[in-house]
Coordinates of C-alpha atoms (C1' of nucleotides) in Angstrom, one line a residue:
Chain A
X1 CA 19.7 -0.8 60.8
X2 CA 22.4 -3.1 61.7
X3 CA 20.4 -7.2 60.5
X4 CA 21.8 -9.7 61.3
X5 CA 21.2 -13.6 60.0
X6 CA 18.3 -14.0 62.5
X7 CA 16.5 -11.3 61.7
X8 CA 16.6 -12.3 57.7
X9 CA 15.5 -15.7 58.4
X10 CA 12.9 -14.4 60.9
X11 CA 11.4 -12.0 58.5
X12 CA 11.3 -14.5 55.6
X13 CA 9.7 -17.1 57.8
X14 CA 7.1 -14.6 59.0
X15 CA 6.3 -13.7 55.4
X16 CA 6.1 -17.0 54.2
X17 CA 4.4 -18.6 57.0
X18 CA 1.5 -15.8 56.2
X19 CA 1.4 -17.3 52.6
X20 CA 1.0 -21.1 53.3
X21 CA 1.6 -23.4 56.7
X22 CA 5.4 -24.4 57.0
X23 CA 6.3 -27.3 59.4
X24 CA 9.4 -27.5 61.0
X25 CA 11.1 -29.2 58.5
X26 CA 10.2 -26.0 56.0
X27 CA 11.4 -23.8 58.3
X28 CA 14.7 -25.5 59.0
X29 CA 15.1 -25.5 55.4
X30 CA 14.7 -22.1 55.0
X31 CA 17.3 -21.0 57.7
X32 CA 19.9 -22.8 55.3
X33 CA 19.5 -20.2 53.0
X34 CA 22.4 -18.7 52.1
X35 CA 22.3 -14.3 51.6
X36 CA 24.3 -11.5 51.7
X37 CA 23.4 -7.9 53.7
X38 CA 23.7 -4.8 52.5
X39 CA 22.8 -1.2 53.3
X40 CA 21.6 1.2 50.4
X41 CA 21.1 4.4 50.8
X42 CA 17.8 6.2 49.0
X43 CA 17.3 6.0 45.7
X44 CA 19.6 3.5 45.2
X45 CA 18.5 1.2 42.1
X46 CA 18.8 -2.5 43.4
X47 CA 17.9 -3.8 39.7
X48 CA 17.6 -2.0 36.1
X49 CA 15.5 -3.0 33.1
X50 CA 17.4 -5.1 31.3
X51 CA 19.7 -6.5 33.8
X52 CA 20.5 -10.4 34.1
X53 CA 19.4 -11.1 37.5
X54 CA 20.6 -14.0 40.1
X55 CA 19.7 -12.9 43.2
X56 CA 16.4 -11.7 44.6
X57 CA 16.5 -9.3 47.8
X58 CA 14.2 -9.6 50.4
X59 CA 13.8 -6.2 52.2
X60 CA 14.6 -6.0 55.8
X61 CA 14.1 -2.6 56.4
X62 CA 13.1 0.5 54.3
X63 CA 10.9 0.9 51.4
X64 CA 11.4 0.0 47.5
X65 CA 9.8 0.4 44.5
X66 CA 9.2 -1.1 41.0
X67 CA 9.3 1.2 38.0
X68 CA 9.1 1.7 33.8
X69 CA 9.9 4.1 32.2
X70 CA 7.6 5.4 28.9
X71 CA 9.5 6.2 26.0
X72 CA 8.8 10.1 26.1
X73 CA 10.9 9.6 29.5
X74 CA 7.6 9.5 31.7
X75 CA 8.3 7.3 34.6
X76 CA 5.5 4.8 35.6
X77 CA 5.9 3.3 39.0
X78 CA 4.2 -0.2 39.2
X79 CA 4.4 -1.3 43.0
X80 CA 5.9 -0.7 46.2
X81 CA 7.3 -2.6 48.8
X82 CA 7.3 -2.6 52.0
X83 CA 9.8 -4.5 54.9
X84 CA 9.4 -8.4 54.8
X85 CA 8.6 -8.1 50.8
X86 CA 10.9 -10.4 48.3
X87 CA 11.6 -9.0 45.2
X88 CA 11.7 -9.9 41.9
X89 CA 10.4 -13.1 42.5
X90 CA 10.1 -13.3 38.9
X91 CA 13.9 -13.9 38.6
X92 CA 13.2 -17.1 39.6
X93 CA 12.0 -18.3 36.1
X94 CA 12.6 -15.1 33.5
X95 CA 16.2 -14.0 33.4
X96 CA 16.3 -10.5 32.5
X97 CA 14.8 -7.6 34.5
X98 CA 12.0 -5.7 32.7
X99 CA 11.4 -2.9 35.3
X100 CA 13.5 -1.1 37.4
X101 CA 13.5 -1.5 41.3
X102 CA 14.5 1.1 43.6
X103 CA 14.7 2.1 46.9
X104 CA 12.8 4.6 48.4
X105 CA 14.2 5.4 51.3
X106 CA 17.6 4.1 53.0
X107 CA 17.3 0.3 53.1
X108 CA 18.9 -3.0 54.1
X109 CA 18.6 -5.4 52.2
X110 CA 19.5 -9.8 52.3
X111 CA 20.2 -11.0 48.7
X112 CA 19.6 -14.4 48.0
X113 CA 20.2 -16.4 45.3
X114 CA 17.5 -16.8 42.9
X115 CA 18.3 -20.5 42.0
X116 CA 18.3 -21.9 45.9
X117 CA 14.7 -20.4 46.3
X118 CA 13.9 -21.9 43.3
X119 CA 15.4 -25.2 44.7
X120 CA 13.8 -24.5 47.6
X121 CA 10.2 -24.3 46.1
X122 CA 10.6 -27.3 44.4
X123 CA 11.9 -29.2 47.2
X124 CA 9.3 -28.1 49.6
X125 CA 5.7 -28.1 48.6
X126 CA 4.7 -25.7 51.3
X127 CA 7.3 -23.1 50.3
X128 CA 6.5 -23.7 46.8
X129 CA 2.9 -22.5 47.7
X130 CA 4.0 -19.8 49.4
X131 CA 5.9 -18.5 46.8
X132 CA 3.9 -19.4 44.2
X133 CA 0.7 -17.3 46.3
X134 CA 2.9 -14.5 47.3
X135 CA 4.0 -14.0 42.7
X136 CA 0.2 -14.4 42.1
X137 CA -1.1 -11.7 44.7
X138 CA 1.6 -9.3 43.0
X139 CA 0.2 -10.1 39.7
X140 CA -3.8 -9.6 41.2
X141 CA -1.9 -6.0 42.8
X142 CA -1.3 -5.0 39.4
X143 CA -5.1 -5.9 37.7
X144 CA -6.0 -3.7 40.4
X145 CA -3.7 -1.2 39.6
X146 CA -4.6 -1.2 36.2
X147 CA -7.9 -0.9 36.6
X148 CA -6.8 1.9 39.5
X149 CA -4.9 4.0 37.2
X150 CA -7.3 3.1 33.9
X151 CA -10.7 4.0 35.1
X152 CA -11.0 5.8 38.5
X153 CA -10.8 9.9 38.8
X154 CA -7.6 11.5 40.9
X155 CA -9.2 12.0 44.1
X156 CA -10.2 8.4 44.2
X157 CA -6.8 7.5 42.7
X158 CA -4.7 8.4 44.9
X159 CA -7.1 7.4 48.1
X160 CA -6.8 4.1 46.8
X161 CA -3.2 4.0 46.8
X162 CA -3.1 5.4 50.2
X163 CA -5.9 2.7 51.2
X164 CA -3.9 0.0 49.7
X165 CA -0.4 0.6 51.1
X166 CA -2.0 1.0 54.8
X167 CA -3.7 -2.5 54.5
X168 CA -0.5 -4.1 52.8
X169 CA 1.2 -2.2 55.7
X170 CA -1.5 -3.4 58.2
X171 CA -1.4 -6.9 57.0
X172 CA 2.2 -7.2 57.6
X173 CA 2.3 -5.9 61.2
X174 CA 3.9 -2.7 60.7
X175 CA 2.8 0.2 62.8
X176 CA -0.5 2.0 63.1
X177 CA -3.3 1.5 60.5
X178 CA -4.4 5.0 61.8
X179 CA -1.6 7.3 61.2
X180 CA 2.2 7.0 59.8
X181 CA 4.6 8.5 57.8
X182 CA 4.9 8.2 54.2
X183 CA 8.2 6.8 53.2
X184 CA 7.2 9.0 49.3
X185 CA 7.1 12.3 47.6
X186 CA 4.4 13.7 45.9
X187 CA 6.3 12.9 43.0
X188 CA 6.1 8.9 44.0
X189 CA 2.3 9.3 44.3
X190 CA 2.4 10.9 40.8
X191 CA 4.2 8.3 39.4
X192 CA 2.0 5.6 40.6
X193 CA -1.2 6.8 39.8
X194 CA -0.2 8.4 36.5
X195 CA -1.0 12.0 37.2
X196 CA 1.6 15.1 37.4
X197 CA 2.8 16.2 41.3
X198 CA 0.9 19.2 41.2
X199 CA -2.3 18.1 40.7
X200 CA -1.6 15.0 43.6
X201 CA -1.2 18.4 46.1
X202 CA -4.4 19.3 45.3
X203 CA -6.3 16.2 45.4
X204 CA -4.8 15.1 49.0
X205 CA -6.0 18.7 49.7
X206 CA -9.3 17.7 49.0
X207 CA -9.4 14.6 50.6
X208 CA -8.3 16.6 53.2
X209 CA -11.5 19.0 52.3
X210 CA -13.6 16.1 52.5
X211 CA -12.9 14.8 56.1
X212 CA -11.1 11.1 54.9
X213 CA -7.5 12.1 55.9
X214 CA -5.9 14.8 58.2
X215 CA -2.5 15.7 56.5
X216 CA 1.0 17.5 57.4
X217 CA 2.9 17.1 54.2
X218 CA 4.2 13.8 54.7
X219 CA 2.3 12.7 58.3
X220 CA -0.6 10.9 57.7
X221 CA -3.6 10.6 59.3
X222 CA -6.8 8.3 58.6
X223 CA -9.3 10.3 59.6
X224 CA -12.2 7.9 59.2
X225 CA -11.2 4.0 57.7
X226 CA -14.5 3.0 56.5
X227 CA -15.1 6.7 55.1
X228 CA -11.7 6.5 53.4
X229 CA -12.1 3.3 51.9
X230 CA -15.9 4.2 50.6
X231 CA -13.9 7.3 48.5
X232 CA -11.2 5.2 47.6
X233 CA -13.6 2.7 45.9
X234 CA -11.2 0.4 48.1
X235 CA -12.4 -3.3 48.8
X236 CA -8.9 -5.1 50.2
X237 CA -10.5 -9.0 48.6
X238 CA -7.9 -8.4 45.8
X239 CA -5.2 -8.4 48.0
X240 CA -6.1 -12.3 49.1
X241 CA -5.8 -11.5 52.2
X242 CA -2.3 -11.8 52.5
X243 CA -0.3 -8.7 50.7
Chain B
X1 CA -15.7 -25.4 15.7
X2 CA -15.6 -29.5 16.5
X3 CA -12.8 -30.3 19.2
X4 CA -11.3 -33.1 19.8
X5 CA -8.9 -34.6 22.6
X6 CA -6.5 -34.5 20.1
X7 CA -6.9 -30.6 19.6
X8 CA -6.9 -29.9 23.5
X9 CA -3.5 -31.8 24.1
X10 CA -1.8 -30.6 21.1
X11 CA -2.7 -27.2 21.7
X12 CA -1.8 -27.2 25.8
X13 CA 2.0 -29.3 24.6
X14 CA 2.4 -26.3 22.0
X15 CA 1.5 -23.8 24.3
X16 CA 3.7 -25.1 27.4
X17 CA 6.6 -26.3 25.0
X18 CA 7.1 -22.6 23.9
X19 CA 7.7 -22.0 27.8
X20 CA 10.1 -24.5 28.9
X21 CA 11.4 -28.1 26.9
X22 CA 8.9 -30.7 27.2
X23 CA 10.7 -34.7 27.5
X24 CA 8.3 -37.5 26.0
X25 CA 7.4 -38.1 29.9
X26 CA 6.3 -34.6 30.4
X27 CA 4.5 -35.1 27.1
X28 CA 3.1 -38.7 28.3
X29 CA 1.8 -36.4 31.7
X30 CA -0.4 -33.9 29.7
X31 CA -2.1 -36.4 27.8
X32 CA -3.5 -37.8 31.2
X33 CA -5.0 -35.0 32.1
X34 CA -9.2 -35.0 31.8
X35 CA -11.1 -32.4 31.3
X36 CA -14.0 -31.5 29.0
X37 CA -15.0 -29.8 26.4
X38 CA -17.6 -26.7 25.8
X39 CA -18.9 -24.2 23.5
X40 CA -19.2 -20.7 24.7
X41 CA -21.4 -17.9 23.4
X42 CA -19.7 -14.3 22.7
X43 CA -19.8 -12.6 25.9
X44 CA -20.1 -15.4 27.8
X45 CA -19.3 -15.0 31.2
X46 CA -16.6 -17.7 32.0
X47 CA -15.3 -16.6 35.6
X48 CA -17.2 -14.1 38.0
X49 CA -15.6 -12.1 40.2
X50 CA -15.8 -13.7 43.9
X51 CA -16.3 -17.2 42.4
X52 CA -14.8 -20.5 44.3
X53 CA -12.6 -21.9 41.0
X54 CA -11.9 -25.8 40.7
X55 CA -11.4 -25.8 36.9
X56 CA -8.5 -23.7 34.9
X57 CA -9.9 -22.8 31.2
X58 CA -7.8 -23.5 28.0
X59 CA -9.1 -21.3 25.2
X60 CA -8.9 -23.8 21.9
X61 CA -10.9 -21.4 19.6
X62 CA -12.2 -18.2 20.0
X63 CA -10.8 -15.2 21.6
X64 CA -11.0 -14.4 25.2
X65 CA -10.5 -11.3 28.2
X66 CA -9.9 -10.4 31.3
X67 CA -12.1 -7.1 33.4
X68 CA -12.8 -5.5 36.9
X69 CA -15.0 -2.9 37.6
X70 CA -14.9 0.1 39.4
X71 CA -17.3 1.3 41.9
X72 CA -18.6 3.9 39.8
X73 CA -19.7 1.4 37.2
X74 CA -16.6 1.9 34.9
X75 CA -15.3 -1.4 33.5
X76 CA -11.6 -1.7 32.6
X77 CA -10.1 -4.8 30.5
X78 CA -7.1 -6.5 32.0
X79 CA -5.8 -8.1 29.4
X80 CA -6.9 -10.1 26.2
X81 CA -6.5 -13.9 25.4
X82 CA -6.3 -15.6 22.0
X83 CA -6.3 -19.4 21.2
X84 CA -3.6 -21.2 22.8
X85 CA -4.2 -19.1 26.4
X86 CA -4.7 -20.9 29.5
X87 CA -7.0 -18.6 31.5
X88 CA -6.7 -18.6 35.4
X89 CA -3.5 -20.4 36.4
X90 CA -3.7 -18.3 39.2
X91 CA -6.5 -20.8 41.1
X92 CA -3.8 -22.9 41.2
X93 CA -2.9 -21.3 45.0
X94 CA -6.1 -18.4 45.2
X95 CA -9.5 -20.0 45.5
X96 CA -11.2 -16.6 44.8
X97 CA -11.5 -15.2 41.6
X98 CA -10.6 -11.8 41.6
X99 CA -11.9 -10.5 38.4
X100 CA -14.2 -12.0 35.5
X101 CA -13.6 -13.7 32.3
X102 CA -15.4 -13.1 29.6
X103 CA -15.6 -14.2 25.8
X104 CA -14.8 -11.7 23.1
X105 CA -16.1 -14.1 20.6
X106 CA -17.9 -17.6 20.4
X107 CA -15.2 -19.8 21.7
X108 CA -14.5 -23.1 22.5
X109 CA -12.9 -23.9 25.9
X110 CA -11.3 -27.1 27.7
X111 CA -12.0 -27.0 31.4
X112 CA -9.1 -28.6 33.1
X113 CA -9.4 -29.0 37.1
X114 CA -6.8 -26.9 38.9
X115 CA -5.7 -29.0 41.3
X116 CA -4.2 -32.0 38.6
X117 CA -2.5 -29.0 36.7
X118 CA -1.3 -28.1 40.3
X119 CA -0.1 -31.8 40.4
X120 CA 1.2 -32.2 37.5
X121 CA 3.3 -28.4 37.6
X122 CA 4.5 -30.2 40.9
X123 CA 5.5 -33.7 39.5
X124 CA 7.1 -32.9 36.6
X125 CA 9.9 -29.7 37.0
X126 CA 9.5 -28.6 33.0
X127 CA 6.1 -28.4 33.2
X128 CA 6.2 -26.8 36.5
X129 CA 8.5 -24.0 34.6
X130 CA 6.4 -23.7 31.9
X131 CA 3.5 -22.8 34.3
X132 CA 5.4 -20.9 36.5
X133 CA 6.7 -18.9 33.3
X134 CA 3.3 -18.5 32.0
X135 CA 2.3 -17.0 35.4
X136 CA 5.1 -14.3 35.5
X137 CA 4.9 -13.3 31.8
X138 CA 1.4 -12.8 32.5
X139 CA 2.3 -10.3 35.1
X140 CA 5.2 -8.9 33.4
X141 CA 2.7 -7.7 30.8
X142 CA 0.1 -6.5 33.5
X143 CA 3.0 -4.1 34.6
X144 CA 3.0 -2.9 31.1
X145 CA -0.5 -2.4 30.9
X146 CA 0.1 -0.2 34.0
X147 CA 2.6 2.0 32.4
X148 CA 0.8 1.9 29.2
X149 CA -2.4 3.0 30.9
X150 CA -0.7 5.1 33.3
X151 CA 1.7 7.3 31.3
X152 CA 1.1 7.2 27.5
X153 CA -1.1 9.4 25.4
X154 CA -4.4 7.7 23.7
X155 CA -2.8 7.4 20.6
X156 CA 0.5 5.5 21.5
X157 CA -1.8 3.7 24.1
X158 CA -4.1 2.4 21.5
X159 CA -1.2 1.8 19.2
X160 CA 0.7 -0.2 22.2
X161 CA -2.4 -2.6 22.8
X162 CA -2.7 -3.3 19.0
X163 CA 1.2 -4.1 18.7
X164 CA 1.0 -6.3 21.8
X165 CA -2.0 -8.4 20.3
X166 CA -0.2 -8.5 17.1
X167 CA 2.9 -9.9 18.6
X168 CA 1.3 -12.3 20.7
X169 CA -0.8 -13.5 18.3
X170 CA 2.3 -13.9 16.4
X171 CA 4.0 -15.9 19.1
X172 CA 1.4 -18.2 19.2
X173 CA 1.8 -18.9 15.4
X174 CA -1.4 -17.6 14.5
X175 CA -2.3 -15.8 11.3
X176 CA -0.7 -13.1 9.2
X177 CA 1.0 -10.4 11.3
X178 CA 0.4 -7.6 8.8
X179 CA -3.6 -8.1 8.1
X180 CA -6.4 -9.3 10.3
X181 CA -9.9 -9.1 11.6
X182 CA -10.0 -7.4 14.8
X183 CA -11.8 -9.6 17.5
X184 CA -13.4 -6.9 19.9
X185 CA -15.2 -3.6 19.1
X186 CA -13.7 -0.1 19.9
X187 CA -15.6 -0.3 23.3
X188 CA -13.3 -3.3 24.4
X189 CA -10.4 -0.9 22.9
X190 CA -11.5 1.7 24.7
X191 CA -12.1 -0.7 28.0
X192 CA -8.9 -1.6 27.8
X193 CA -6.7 1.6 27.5
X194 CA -9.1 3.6 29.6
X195 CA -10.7 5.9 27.5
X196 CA -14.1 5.8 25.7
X197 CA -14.9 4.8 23.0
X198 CA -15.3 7.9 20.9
X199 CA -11.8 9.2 21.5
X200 CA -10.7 5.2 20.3
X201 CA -12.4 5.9 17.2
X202 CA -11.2 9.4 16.5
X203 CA -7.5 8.2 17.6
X204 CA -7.8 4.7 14.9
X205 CA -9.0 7.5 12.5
X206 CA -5.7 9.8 13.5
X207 CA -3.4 6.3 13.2
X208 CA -5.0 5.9 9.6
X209 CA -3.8 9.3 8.7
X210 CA -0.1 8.9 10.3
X211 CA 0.1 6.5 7.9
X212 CA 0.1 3.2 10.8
X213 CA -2.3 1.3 10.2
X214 CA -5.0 1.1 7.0
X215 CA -8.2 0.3 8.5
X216 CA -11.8 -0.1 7.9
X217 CA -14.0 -1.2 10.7
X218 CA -12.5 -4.2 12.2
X219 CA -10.6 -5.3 8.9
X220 CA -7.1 -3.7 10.0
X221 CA -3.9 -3.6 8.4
X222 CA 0.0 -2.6 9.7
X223 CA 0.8 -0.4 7.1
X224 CA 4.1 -0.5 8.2
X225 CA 5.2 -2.5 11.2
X226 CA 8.7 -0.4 12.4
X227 CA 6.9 2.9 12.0
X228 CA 3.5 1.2 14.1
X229 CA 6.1 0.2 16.8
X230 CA 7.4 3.7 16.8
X231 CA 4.2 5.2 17.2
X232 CA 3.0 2.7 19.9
X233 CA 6.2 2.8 22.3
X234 CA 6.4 -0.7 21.6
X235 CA 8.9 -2.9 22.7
X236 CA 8.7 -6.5 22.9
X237 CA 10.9 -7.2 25.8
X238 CA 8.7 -7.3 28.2
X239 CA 6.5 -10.5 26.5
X240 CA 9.9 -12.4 27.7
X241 CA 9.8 -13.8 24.0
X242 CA 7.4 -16.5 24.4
X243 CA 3.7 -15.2 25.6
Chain C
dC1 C1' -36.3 -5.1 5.4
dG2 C1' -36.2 -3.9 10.2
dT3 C1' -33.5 -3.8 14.0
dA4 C1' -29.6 -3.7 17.2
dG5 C1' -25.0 -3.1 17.9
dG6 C1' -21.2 -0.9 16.3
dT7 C1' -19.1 3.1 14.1
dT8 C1' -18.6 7.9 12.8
dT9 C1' -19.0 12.9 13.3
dG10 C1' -19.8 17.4 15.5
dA11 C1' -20.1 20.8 19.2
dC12 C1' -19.2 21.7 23.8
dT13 C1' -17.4 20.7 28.6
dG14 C1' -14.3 19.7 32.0
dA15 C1' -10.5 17.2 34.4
dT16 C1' -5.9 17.3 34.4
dC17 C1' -1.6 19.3 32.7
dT18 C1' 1.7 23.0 32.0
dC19 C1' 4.2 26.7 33.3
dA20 C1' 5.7 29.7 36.7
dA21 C1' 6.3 31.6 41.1
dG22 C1' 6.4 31.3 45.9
dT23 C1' 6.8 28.9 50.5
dT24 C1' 8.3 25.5 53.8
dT25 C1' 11.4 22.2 55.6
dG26 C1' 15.2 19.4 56.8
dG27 C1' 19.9 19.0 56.4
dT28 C1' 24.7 20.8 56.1
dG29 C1' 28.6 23.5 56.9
dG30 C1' 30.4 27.5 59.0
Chain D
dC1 C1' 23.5 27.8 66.9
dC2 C1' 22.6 30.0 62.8
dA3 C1' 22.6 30.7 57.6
dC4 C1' 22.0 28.7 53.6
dC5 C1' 20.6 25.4 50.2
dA6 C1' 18.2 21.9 47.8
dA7 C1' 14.2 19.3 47.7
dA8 C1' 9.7 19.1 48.4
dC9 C1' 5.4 21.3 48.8
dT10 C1' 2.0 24.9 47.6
dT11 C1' -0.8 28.0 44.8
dG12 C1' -2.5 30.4 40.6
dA13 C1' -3.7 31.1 35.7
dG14 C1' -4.2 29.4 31.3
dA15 C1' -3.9 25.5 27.9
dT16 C1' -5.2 21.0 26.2
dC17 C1' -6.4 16.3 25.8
dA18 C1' -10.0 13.5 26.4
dG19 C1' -14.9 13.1 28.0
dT20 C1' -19.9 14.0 27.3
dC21 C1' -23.9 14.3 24.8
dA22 C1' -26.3 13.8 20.8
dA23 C1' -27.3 12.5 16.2
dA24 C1' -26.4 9.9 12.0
dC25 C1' -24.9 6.2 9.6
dC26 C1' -23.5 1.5 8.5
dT27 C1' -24.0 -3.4 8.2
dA28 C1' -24.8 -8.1 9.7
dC29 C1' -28.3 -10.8 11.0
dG30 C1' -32.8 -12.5 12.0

DNA sequence: CGTAGGTTTGACTGATCTCAAGTTTGGTGG
DNA sequence: CCACCAAACTTGAGATCAGTCAAACCTACG
C-alpha cells in the first residue's frame, strides 16, 4: 500500500475523533505531526522487549501483534491490532518496551515520535482524552483477556477471540461484520488463547459442528451473530464502545 | 485503623512521588484535594461492574482486588491491591465500570472524586505523569497476568503471583520481604491464576517441598528469594520499577 | 464449645497436550 | 504452465496436568 501524508493524518484523526470530540483547532494540530512511512513485510518485529522506544507507529495498513514470551520459550500473544490502531502508546510515559510487537501480515506503518504525542496530549485537552481513553480501553482489553484465557473452556475461548476481533474490526469500519479473512494462523489463535494449534483445529471444528461459524481454513463466516456471541460468553461493554 | 487527612495526603504524595518528581506546588495541589474517609468490611463490594463512577478510591489500609466473571459463573481475579493503590484511575475518561472491586480485608479507603484528580493530572504535568504512569504500569502488569495465566504451568503460575505481590509490596515499602501473612485465602489464589483451589493447595504443598517457600496456612515464608524467582518465571521488568 | 470458613487429602475423571503422520494450499522457480 | 516446497492445516492415539467430588480436619471467632 503506497500512504501517503493524508492518509496518516486521516486515519489518526478518524481514530481519535472516535475516542473524544476534536475541534478544528485539534485537528489542525494533529496534521502537524511529524512521521515517517514504512513498509514491513510479515513478521517483521516493529519493537522487542527490552528496547528503548521513541517512536510509536500508528498502523496504516496490515495487522500487528503484541507478544511475551514465558521463560520455557512459550509465546503468549497479548493483543492485536488492527489498521487505524497506535501502538505502544505506553512509550509515551515508560521508556523501555516490555513486550514484543509484530506484524502479522505485510504492513505500512507512520512512526511518530513519542514525545510530540505526548506534547500534543498535554497541549490539547481533547487529544489528551483521546489518548488517555484509547490506553485505558487497551488496559480493560486485557482484564478481559485475562479473565478470557483464565477461566473460560477452548471452544468458548477461541469464539470469544473471534467475537472480539470482529467487533474491534466492526467498530472501526473495516469490512464485513459477517464474513472476512483472518489475517492469523492457527498458531496466532493458539498463542492468544493459551492452548496448543492442534487443539484450536478442533475447537473451530466444532464451532463449526455447532452452527456459530461456517469455516474454509482461513475464510470466515459468522454464521449466526447473536448465536456466536451467546457461545462466546461475548458481551462487547468492555470494549467502551470504542476499540 | 483511625485515618486522618494527614494519612490520606502523605500516603497519595508517596505513592505519586515514586512515579514521577513531585515540586512543593504539585505537593501544595494534592493537599487541596477533598475527599472522605470510610471503613470497609472484608469483602466489601467497592465497585460493581456496570456502575456510573464519580469517585476514584485510595486504599490507606487494608488490602484490596480487582474480578470479572464469566458467563458460566467462574470468577477470575484481575489483579490485587495493597495500601498505597489508587483503585480505578481509569474513570478518569470511562464512566462505566467494567469490573468490580472488592476488599480482601477490612480496609480503610479515601474516596477522591474523579473529575479533581482529572483536573489536577491536567494542571500540574508531574502529577499528570505520575497518573499516567500509574495507568500504564497497571496494564503492563495485566499483560503479564495474561502470559502468566495463559502459558505457565500451576506451579510457576502460583509462584509468579506470589513473587509479584512480594515485590510490589516491597516497592511500596511495606513490611519484610522474606516473611508475611498472606492476605487472601487459596480461593483468591486460585481466582487469580485460574485454577481451583485444590490444585493451589496441592501446588503451595509441592513449592514447600522444592524448598521455595516454608509455609503454614497463610503465615508464608521465601525460603530463598533467587531460587523462588527461578521457580516462578519472575522477572521484575515488567513492574517498570515503581508499581 | 459450636460453627463456618478455610485447608488438607484421596480417588477418580476429563480437557487439553504431545507426538506423529498425513493432507492441502499458495507461492516459486524451472 | 507445471512441479515442487514449505507452511499451514488436519486427524488419530495415547499421556498428563488439572478438575471434580467427597470427606476430614483445623482454627478463629462468636
Amino acid at each position: 500500500m503506497a500512504a501517503n501524508n493524508d492518509d496518516v493524518f486521516s486515519t489518526l484523526i478518524r481514530k481519535l475523533g472516535r475516542l473524544a470530540e476534536l475541534d478544528a483547532a485539534d485537528v489542525q494540530a494533529i496534521r502537524e505531526l511529524p512521521f515517517q512511512i514504512k513498509s514491513h513485510d510479515a513478521n517483521d518485529f516493529l519493537v522487542s522487549e527490552g528496547d528503548q522506544i521513541v517512536n510509536c507507529c500508528l498502523l496504516l495498513d496490515g495487522y500487528a501483534c503484541r507478544h511475551k514470551e514465558a521463560g520455557d520459550g512459550g509465546r503468549q500473544i497479548v493483543s492485536f491490532h488492527i489498521p487505524g490502531d497506535i501502538l505502544d502508546l505506553q512509550h509515551l510515559l515508560l521508556p523501555r518496551a516490555d513486550h514484543n510487537v509484530q506484524t502479522l501480515t505485510p504492513a505500512t506503518i507512520a512512526w511518530i515520535p513519542a514525545a510530540r504525542i505526548k506534547a500534543l496530549a498535554r497541549a490539547r485537552p481533547n487529544i489528551g482524552d483521546a489518548v488517555g481513553r484509547d490506553i485505558l480501553i487497551d488496559a480493560s482489553i486485557f482484564r478481559e483477556w485475562v479473565l478470557n484465557v483464565g477461566r473460560r473452556d477452548a471452544k468458548t475461548r477461541i469464539a470469544h477471540m473471534l467475537c472480539e476481533f470482529l467487533a474491534r474490526r466492526q467498530a472501526a469500519g473495516l469490512g464485513s461484520p459477517e464474513r472476512f479473512e483472518l489475517p492469523i494462523s492457527q498458531e496466532h489463535i493458539a498463542d492468544a488463547t493459551g492452548l496448543t494449534a492442534v487443539h484450536v483445529n478442533r475447537m473451530l471444528h466444532a464451532l463449526a459442528r455447532d452452527g456459530a461459524i461456517v469455516r474454509n481454513r482461513r475464510d470466515l463466516r459468522i454464521a449466526d451473530w447473536p448465536r456466536m456471541q451467546r457461545v462466546a460468553d461475548f458481551d462487547a461493554h468492555y470494549l467502551h464502545a470504542a476499540a
